[in-house]
mmCIF file of C-alpha atoms in Angstrom:
data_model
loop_
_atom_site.group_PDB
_atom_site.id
_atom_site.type_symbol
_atom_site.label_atom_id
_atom_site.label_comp_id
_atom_site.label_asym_id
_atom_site.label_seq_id
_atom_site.Cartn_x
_atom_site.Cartn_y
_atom_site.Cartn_z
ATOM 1 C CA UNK A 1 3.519 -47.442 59.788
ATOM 2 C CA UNK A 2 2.563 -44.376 61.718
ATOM 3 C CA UNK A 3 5.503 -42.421 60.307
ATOM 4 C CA UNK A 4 4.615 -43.239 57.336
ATOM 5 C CA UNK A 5 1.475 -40.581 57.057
ATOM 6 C CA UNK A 6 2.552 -38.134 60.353
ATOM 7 C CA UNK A 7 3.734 -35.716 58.125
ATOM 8 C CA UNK A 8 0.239 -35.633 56.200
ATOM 9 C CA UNK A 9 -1.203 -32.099 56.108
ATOM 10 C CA UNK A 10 -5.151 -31.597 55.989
ATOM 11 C CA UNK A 11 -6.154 -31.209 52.684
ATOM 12 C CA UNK A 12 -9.429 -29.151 51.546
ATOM 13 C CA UNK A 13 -11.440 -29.134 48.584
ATOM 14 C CA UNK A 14 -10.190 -26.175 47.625
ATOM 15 C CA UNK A 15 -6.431 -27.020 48.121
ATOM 16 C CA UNK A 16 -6.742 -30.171 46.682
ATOM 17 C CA UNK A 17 -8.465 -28.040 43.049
ATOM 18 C CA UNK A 18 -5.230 -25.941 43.300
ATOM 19 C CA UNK A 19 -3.031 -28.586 43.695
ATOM 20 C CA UNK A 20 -4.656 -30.280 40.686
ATOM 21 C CA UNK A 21 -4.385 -26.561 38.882
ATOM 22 C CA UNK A 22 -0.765 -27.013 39.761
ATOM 23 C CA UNK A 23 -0.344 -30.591 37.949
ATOM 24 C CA UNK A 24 -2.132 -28.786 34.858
ATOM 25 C CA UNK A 25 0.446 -26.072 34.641
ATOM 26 C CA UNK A 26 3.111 -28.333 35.092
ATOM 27 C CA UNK A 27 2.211 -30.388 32.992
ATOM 28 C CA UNK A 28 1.673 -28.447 29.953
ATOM 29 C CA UNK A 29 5.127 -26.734 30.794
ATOM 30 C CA UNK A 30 6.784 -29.833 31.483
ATOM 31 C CA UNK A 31 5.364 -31.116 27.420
ATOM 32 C CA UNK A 32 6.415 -27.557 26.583
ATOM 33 C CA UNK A 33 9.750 -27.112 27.457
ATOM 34 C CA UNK A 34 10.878 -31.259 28.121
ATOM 35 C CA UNK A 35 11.116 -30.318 32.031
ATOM 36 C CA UNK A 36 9.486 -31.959 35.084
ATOM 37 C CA UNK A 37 7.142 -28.996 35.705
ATOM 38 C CA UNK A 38 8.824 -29.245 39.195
ATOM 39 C CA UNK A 39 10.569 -25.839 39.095
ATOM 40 C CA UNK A 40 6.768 -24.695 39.274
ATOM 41 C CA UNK A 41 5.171 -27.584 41.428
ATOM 42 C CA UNK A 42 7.357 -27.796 43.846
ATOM 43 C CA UNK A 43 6.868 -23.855 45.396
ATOM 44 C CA UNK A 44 3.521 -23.870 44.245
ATOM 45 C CA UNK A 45 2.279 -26.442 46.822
ATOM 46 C CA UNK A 46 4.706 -24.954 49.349
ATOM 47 C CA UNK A 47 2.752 -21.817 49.254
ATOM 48 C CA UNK A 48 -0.046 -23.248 49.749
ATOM 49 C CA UNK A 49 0.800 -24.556 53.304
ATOM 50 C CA UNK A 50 2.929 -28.279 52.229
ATOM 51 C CA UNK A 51 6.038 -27.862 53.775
ATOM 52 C CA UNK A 52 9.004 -28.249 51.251
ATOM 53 C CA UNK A 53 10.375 -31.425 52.226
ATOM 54 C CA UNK A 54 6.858 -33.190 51.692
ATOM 55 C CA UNK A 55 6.026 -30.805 48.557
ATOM 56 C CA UNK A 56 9.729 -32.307 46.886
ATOM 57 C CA UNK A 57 9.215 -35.927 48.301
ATOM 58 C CA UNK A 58 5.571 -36.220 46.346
ATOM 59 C CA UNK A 59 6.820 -34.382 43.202
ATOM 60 C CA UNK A 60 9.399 -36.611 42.906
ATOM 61 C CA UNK A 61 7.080 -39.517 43.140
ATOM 62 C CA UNK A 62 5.213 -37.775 40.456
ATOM 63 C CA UNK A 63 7.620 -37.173 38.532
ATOM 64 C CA UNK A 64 8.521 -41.374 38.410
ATOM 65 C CA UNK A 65 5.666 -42.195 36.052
ATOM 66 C CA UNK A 66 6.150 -39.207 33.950
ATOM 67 C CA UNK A 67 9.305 -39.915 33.007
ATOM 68 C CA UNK A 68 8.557 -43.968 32.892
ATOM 69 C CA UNK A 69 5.924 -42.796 30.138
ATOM 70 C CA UNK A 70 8.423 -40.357 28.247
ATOM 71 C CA UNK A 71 11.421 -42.551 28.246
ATOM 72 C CA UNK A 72 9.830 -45.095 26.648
ATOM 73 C CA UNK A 73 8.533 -43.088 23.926
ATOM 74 C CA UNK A 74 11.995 -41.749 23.412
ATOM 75 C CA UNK A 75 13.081 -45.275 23.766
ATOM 76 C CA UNK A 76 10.780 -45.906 20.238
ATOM 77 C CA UNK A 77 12.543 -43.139 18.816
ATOM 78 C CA UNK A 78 16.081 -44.349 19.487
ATOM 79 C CA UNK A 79 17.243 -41.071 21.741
ATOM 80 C CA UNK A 80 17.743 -43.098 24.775
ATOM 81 C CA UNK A 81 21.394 -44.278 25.719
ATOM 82 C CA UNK A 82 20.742 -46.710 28.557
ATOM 83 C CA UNK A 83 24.598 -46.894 29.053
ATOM 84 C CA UNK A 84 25.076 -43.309 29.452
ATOM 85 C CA UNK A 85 22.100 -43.359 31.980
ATOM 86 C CA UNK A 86 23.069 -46.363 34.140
ATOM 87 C CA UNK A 87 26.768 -44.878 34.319
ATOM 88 C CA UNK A 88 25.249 -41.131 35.768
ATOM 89 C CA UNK A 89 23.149 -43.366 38.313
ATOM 90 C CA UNK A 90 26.170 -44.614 39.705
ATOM 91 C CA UNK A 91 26.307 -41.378 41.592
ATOM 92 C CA UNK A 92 23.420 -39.708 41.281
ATOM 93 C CA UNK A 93 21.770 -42.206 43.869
ATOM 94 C CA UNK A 94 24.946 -40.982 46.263
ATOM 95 C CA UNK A 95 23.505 -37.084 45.699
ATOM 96 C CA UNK A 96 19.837 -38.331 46.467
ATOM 97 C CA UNK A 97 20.552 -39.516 49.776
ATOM 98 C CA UNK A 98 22.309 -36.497 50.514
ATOM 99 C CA UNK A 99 19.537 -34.485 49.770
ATOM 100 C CA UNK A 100 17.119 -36.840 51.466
ATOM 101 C CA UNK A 101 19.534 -36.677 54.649
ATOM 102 C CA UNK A 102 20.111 -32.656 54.867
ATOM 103 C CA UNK A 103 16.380 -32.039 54.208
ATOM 104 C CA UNK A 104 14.978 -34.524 56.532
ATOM 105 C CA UNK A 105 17.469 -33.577 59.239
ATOM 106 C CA UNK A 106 16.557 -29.831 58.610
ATOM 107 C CA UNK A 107 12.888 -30.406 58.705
ATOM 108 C CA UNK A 108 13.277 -31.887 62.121
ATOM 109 C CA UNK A 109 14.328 -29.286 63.885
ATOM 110 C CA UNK A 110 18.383 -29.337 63.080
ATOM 111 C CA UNK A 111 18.092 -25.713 63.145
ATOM 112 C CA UNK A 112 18.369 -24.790 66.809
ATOM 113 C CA UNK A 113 15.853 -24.362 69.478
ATOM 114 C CA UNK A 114 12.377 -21.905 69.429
ATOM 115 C CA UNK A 115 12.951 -22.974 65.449
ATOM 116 C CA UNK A 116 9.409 -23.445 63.769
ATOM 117 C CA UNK A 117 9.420 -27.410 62.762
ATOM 118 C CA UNK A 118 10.303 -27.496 58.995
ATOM 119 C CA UNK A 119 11.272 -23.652 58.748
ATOM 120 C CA UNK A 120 14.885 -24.852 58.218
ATOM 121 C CA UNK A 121 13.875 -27.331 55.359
ATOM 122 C CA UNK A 122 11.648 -24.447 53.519
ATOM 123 C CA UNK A 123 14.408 -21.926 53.787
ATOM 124 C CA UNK A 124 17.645 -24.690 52.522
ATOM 125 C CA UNK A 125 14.990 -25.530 49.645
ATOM 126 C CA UNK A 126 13.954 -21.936 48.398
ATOM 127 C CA UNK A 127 17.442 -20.759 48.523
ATOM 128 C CA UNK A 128 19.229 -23.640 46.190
ATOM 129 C CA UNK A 129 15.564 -23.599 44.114
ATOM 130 C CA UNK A 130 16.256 -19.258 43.882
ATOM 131 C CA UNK A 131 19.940 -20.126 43.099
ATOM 132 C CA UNK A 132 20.019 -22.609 40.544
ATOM 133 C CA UNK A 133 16.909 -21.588 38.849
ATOM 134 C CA UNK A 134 18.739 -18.511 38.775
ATOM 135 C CA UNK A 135 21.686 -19.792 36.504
ATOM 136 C CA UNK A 136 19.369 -21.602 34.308
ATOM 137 C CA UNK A 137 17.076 -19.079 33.504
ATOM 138 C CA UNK A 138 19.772 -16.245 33.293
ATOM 139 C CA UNK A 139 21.743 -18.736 30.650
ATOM 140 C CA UNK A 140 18.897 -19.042 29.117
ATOM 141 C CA UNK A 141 17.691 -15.346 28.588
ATOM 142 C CA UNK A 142 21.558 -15.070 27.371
ATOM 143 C CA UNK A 143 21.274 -17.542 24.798
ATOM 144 C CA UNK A 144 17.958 -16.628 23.096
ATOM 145 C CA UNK A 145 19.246 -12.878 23.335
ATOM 146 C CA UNK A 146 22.372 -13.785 21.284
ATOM 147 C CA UNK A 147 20.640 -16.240 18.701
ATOM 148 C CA UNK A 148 18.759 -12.751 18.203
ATOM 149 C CA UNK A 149 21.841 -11.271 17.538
ATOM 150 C CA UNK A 150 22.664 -13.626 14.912
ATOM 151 C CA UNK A 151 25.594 -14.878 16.981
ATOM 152 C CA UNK A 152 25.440 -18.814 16.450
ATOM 153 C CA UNK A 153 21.431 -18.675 17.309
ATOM 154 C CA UNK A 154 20.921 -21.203 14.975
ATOM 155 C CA UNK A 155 23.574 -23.259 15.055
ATOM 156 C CA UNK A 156 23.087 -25.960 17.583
ATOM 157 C CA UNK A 157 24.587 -26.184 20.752
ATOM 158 C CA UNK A 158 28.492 -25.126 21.310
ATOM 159 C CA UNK A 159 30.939 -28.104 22.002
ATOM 160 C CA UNK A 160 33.570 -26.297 23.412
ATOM 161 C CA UNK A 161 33.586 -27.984 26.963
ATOM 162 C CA UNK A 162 33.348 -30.893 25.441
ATOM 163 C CA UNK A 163 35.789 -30.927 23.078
ATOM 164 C CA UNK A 164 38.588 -29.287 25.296
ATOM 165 C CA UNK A 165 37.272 -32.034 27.998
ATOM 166 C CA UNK A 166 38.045 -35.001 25.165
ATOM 167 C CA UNK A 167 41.013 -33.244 24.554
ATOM 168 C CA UNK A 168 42.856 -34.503 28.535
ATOM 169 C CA UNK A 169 41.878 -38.212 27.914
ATOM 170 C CA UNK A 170 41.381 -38.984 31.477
ATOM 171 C CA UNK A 171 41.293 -42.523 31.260
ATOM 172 C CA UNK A 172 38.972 -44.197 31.402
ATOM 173 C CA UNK A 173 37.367 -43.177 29.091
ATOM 174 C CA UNK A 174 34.053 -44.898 27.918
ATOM 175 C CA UNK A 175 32.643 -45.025 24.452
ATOM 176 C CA UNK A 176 28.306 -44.547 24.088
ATOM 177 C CA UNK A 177 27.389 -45.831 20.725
ATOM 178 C CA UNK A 178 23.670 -44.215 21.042
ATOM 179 C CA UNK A 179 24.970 -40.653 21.939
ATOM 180 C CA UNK A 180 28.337 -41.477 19.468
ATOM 181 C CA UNK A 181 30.615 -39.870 21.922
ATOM 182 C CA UNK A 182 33.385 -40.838 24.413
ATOM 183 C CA UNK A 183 33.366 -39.539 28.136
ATOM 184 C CA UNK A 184 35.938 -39.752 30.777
ATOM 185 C CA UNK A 185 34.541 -41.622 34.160
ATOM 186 C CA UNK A 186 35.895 -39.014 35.923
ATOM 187 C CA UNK A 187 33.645 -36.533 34.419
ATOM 188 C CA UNK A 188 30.616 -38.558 34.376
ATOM 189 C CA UNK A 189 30.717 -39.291 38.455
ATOM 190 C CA UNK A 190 30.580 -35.445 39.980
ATOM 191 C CA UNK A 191 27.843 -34.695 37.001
ATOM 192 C CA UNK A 192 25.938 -37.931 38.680
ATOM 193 C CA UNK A 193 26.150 -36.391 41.906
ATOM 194 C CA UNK A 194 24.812 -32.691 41.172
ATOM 195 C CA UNK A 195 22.219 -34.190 39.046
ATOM 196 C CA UNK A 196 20.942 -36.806 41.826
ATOM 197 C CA UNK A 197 21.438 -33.695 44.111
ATOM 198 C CA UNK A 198 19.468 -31.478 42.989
ATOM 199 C CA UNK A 199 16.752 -33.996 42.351
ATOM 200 C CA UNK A 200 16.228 -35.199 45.550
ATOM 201 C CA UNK A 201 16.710 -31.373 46.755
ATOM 202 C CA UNK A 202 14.270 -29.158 45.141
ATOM 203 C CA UNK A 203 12.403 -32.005 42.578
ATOM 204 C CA UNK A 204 14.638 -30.470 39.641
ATOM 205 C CA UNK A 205 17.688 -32.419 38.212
ATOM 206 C CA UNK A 206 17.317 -32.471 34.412
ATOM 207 C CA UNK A 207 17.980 -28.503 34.924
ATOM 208 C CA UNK A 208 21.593 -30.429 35.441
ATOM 209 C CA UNK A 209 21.119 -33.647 33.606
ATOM 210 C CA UNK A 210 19.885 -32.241 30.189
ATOM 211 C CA UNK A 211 22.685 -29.224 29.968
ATOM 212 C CA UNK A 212 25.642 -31.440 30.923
ATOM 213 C CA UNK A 213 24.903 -34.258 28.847
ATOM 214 C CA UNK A 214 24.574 -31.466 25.983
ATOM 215 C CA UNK A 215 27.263 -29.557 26.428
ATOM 216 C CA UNK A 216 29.903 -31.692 28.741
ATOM 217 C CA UNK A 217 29.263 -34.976 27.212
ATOM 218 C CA UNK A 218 28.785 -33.626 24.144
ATOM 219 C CA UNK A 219 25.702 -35.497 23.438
ATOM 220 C CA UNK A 220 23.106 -34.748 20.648
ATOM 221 C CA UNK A 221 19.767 -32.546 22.684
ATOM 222 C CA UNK A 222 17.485 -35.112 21.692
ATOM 223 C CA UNK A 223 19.578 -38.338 23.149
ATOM 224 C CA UNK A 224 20.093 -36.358 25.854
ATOM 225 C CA UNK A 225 16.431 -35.722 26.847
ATOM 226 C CA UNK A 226 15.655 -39.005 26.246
ATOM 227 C CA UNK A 227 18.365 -40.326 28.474
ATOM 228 C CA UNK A 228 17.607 -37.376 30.891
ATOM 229 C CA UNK A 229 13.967 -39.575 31.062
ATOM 230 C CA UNK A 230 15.340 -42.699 31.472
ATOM 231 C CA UNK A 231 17.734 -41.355 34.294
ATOM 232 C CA UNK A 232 14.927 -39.693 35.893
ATOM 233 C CA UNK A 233 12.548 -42.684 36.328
ATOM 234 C CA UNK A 234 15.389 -44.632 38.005
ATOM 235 C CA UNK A 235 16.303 -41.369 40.212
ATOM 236 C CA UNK A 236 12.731 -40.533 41.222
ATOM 237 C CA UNK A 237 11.984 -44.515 41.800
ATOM 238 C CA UNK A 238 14.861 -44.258 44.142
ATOM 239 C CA UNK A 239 13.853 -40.525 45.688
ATOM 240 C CA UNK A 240 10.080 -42.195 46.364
ATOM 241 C CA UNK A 241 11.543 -44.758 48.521
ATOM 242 C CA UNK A 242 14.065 -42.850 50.316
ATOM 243 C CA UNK A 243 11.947 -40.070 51.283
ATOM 244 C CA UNK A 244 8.817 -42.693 51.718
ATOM 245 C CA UNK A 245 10.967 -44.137 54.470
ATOM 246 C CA UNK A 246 11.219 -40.715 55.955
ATOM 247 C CA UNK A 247 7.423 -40.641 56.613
ATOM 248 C CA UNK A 248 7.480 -37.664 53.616
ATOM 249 C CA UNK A 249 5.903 -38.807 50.428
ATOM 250 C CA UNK A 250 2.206 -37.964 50.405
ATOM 251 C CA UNK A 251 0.464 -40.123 47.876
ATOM 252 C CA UNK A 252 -2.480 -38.038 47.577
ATOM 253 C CA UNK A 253 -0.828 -34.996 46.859
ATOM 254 C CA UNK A 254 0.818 -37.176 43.697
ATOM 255 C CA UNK A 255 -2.212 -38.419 42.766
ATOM 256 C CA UNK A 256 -3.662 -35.338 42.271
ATOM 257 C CA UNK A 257 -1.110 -33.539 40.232
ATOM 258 C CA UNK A 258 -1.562 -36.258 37.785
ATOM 259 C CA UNK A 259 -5.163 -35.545 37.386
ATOM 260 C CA UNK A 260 -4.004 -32.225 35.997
ATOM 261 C CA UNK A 261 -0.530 -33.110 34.774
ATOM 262 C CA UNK A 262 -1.611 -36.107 32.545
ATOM 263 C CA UNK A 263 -3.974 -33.710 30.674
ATOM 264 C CA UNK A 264 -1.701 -30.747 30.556
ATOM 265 C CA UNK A 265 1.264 -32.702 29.154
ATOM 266 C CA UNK A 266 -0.042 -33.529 26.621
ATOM 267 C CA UNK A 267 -1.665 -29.686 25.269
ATOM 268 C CA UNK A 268 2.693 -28.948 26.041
ATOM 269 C CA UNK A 269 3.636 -31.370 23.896
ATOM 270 C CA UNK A 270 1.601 -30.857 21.065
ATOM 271 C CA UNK A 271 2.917 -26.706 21.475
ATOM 272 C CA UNK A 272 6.493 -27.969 20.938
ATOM 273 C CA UNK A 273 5.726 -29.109 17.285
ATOM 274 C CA UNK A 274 4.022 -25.722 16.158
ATOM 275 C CA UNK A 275 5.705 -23.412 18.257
ATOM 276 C CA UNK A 276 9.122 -21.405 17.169
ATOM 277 C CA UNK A 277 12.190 -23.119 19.598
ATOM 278 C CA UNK A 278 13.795 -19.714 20.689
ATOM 279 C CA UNK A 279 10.320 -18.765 21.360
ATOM 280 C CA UNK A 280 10.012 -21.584 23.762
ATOM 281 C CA UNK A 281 13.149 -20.710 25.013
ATOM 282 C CA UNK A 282 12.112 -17.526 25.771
ATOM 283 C CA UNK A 283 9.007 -18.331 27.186
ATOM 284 C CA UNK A 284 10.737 -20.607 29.385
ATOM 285 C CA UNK A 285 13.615 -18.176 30.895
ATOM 286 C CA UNK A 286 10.704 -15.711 31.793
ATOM 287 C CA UNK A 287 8.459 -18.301 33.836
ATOM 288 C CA UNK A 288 11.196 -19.576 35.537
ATOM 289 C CA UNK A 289 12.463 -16.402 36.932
ATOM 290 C CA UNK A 290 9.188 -15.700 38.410
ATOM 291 C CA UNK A 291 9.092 -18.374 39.804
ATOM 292 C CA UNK A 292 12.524 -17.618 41.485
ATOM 293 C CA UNK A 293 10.930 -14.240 42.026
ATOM 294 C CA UNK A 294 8.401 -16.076 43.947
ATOM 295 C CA UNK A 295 10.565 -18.027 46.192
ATOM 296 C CA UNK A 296 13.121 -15.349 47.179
ATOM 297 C CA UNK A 297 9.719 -13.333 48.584
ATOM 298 C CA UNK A 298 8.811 -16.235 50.604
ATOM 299 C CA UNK A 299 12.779 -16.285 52.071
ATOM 300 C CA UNK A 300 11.787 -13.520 54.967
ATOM 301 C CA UNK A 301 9.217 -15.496 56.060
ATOM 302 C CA UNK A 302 11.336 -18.592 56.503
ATOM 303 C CA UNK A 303 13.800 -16.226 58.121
ATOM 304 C CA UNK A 304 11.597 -15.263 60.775
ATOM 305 C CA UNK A 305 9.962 -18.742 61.847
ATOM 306 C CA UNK A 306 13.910 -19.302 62.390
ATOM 307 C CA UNK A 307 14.421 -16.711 64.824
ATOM 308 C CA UNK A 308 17.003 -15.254 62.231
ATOM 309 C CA UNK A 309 14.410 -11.773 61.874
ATOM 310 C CA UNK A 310 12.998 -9.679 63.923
ATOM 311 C CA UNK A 311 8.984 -9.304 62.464
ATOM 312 C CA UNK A 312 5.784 -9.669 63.239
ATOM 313 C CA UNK A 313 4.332 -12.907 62.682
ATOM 314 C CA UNK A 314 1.316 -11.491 60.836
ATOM 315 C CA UNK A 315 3.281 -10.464 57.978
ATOM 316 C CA UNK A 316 4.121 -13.729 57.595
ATOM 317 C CA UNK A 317 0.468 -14.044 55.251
ATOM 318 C CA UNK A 318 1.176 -11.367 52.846
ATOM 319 C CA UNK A 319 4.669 -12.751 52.092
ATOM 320 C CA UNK A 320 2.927 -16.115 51.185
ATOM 321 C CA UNK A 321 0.371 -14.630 49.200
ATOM 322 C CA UNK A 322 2.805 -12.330 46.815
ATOM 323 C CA UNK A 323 4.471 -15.313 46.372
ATOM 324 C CA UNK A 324 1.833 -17.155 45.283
ATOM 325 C CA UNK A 325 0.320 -14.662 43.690
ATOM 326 C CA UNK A 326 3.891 -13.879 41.310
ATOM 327 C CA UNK A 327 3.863 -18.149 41.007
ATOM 328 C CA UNK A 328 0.222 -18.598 39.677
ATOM 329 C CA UNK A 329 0.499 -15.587 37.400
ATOM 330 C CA UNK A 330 3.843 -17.168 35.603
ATOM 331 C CA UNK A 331 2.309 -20.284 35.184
ATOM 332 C CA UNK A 332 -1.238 -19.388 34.057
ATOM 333 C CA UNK A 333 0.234 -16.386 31.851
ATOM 334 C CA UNK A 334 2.751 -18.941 30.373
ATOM 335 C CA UNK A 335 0.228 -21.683 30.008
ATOM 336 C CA UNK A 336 -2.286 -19.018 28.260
ATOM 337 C CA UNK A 337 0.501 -18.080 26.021
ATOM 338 C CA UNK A 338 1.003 -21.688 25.025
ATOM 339 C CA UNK A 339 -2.550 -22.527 24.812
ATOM 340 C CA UNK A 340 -3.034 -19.766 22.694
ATOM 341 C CA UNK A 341 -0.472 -20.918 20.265
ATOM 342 C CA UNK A 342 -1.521 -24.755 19.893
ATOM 343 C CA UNK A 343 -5.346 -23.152 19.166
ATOM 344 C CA UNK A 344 -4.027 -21.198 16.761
ATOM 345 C CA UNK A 345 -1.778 -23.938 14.829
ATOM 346 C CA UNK A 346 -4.956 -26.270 15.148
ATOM 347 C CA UNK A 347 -7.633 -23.766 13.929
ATOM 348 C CA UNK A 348 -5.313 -23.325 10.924
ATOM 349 C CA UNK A 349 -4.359 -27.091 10.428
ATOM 350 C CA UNK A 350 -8.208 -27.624 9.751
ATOM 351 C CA UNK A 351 -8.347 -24.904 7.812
ATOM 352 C CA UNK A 352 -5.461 -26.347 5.210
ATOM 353 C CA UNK A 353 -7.106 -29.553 5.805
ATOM 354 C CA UNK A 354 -10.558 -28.096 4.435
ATOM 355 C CA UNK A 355 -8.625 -26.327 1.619
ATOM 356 C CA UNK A 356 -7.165 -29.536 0.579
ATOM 357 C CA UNK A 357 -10.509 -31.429 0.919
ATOM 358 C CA UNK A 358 -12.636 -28.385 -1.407
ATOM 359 C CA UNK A 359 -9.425 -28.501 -3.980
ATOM 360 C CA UNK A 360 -9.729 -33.019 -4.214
ATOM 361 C CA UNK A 361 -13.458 -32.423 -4.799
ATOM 362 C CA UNK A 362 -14.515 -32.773 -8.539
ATOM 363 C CA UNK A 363 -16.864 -30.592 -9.817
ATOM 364 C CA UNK A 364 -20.586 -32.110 -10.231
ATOM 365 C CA UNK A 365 -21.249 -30.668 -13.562
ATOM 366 C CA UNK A 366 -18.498 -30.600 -16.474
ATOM 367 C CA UNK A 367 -18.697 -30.170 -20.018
ATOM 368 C CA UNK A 368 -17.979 -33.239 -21.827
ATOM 369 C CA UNK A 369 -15.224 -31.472 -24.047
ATOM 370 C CA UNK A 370 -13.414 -31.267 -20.869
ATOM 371 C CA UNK A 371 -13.959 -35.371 -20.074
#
């Protein structure tokens, strides 16, 4: 069992209050915008001194009861294809051992000698994080920019990949009654992969999950997040163990994001019902490219504990603390922004409430023409 906890870093009071911070923020944004919250977790305890391979390997452990407790209330609602979801796990199980391989053979040392230990793991991690979070949060600047525009804003999601992909009939194709479409195995497999992928990379896979089944699969967004859920409680079930078996999941560290997370969720959740969707959107887009911002500042440092740069160690300190400082500013500015909008749509929900309640109320003294 010593493996098990040799990875373990020492973990202060005041670490272990950020770290909690961190499951707050992620939580809320993960209610917010129907993500894991990982985009942000996952650097955030990196910068503060978890090395990435251990910082994934818990939040994907966290991220297993999250999504347990979200599928299942998607589940109520009927927006979870359990088909559609076992079919993508095929593969996506294939992609998570990949990840767990490359990052656990980076992390111990399969970078070369005079390598710092993990260096190679932080550096493969920030740079698919920087470039896929990228994408996303490009795509989605682009699409709340041209629903601005007027240009289709409004008008649900396009269908163009999926209809041209319906269009070759690559047999076999499979019917899903829930999300009413009909998918070619062929397609499904390499989308299985990427998703399990990035999951077990960088914590992050509905970033892939969500979007394909949306616009490849042509599935309707709320089946899709709800399968996304389902997916993801099978996919970080499986990510626990594998990387558990590496000696890299650190329960506390899981533990306490929850204490924040399990609060914070719920505050995101209630935002989504009073809060304008391109505004979300938007809100979204912005966060997560500082938090890209935040991980390509941290690259140099990486670079140097590799041998790859010539710098002085000491810098290495005020490269982890403008990272961390751009990280904690997106989330706490984003989760202020949020906050401020569910206080707002509560203060004036009691206030219609009160009108109603003073309107119902009979006068105590009427004339008794007016009986």
């Amino acid at each position: 069992m010593e493996h098990f906890i040799a990875n373990f870093i020492h973990i202060s009071t005041g670490t272990a209050l950020q770290v909690v911070l961190l499951g707050f923020i992620g939580g809320v944004l993960s209610g917010f915008i129907g993500s894991g919250g990982a985009f942000f977790m996952t650097p955030g305890m990196m910068n503060l001194g978890v090395e990435g391979v251990i910082a994934v390997a818990s939040n994907i452990t966290h991220k297993f009861g999250k999504a347990m407790v979200g599928s299942h209330k998607h589940g109520e609602a009927g927006n979870v294809d359990k088909k559609l979801a076992l079919f993508v796990l095929v593969t996506a199980v294939v992609g998570i051992q990949l990840a767990v391989l490359i990052n656990s053979f980076l992390f111990k040392g399969g970078t070369g000698h005079g390598a710092s230990k993990g260096a190679g793991a932080n550096l493969y991690i920030s740079l698919v994080f920087a470039l896929i979070l990228s994408l996303v949060a490009v795509s989605m600047l682009w699409d709340v920019l041209k629903g601005s525009k007027g240009e289709e804003g409004d008008a649900g999601p396009s269908r163009k990949i999926a209809d041209a992909l319906s269009k070759l009939n690559l047999p076999p194709m499979i019917y899903f009654k829930v999300a009413d479409t009909k998918v070619s195995l062929w397609v499904l497999l390499p989308v299985g992969i990427a998703t399990g992928y990035l999951a077990g990379t960088i914590g992050v896979g509905g970033f892939i999950g969500v979007p394909a089944m949306i616009y490849v699969f042509g599935v309707p967004t709320a089946v899709a997040a709800g399968t996304e859920l389902y997916l993801a409680m099978f996919m970080g079930a499986y990510g626990a163990l594998s990387y558990a078996f590496q000696g890299f999941v650190d329960l506390r560290l899981t533990m306490l994001m929850y204490l924040g997370s399990l609060v914070g969720i719920y505050l995101g959740v209630y935002g989504v019902k009073v809060v304008n969707e391109r505004y979300i959107r938007l809100v979204t887009s912005l966060i997560i490219l500082l938090c890209v911002i935040s991980r390509a500042i941290a690259i140099p440092m990486y670079l140097r504990q590799l041998g790859l740069v010539d710098m002085d160690p000491g810098l290495d300190v005020y490269f982890n603390n403008t990272s961390k400082f751009f990280l904690f500013a997106s989330g706490i500015t984003g989760t202020l922004l949020i906050l401020f909008n569910v206080i707002r749509a509560y203060r004036q929900r009691r206030k219609l409430q009160q009108s109603i309640r003073v309107v119902k109320t009979p006068s105590p003294v009427l004339s008794p023409d007016l009986k």
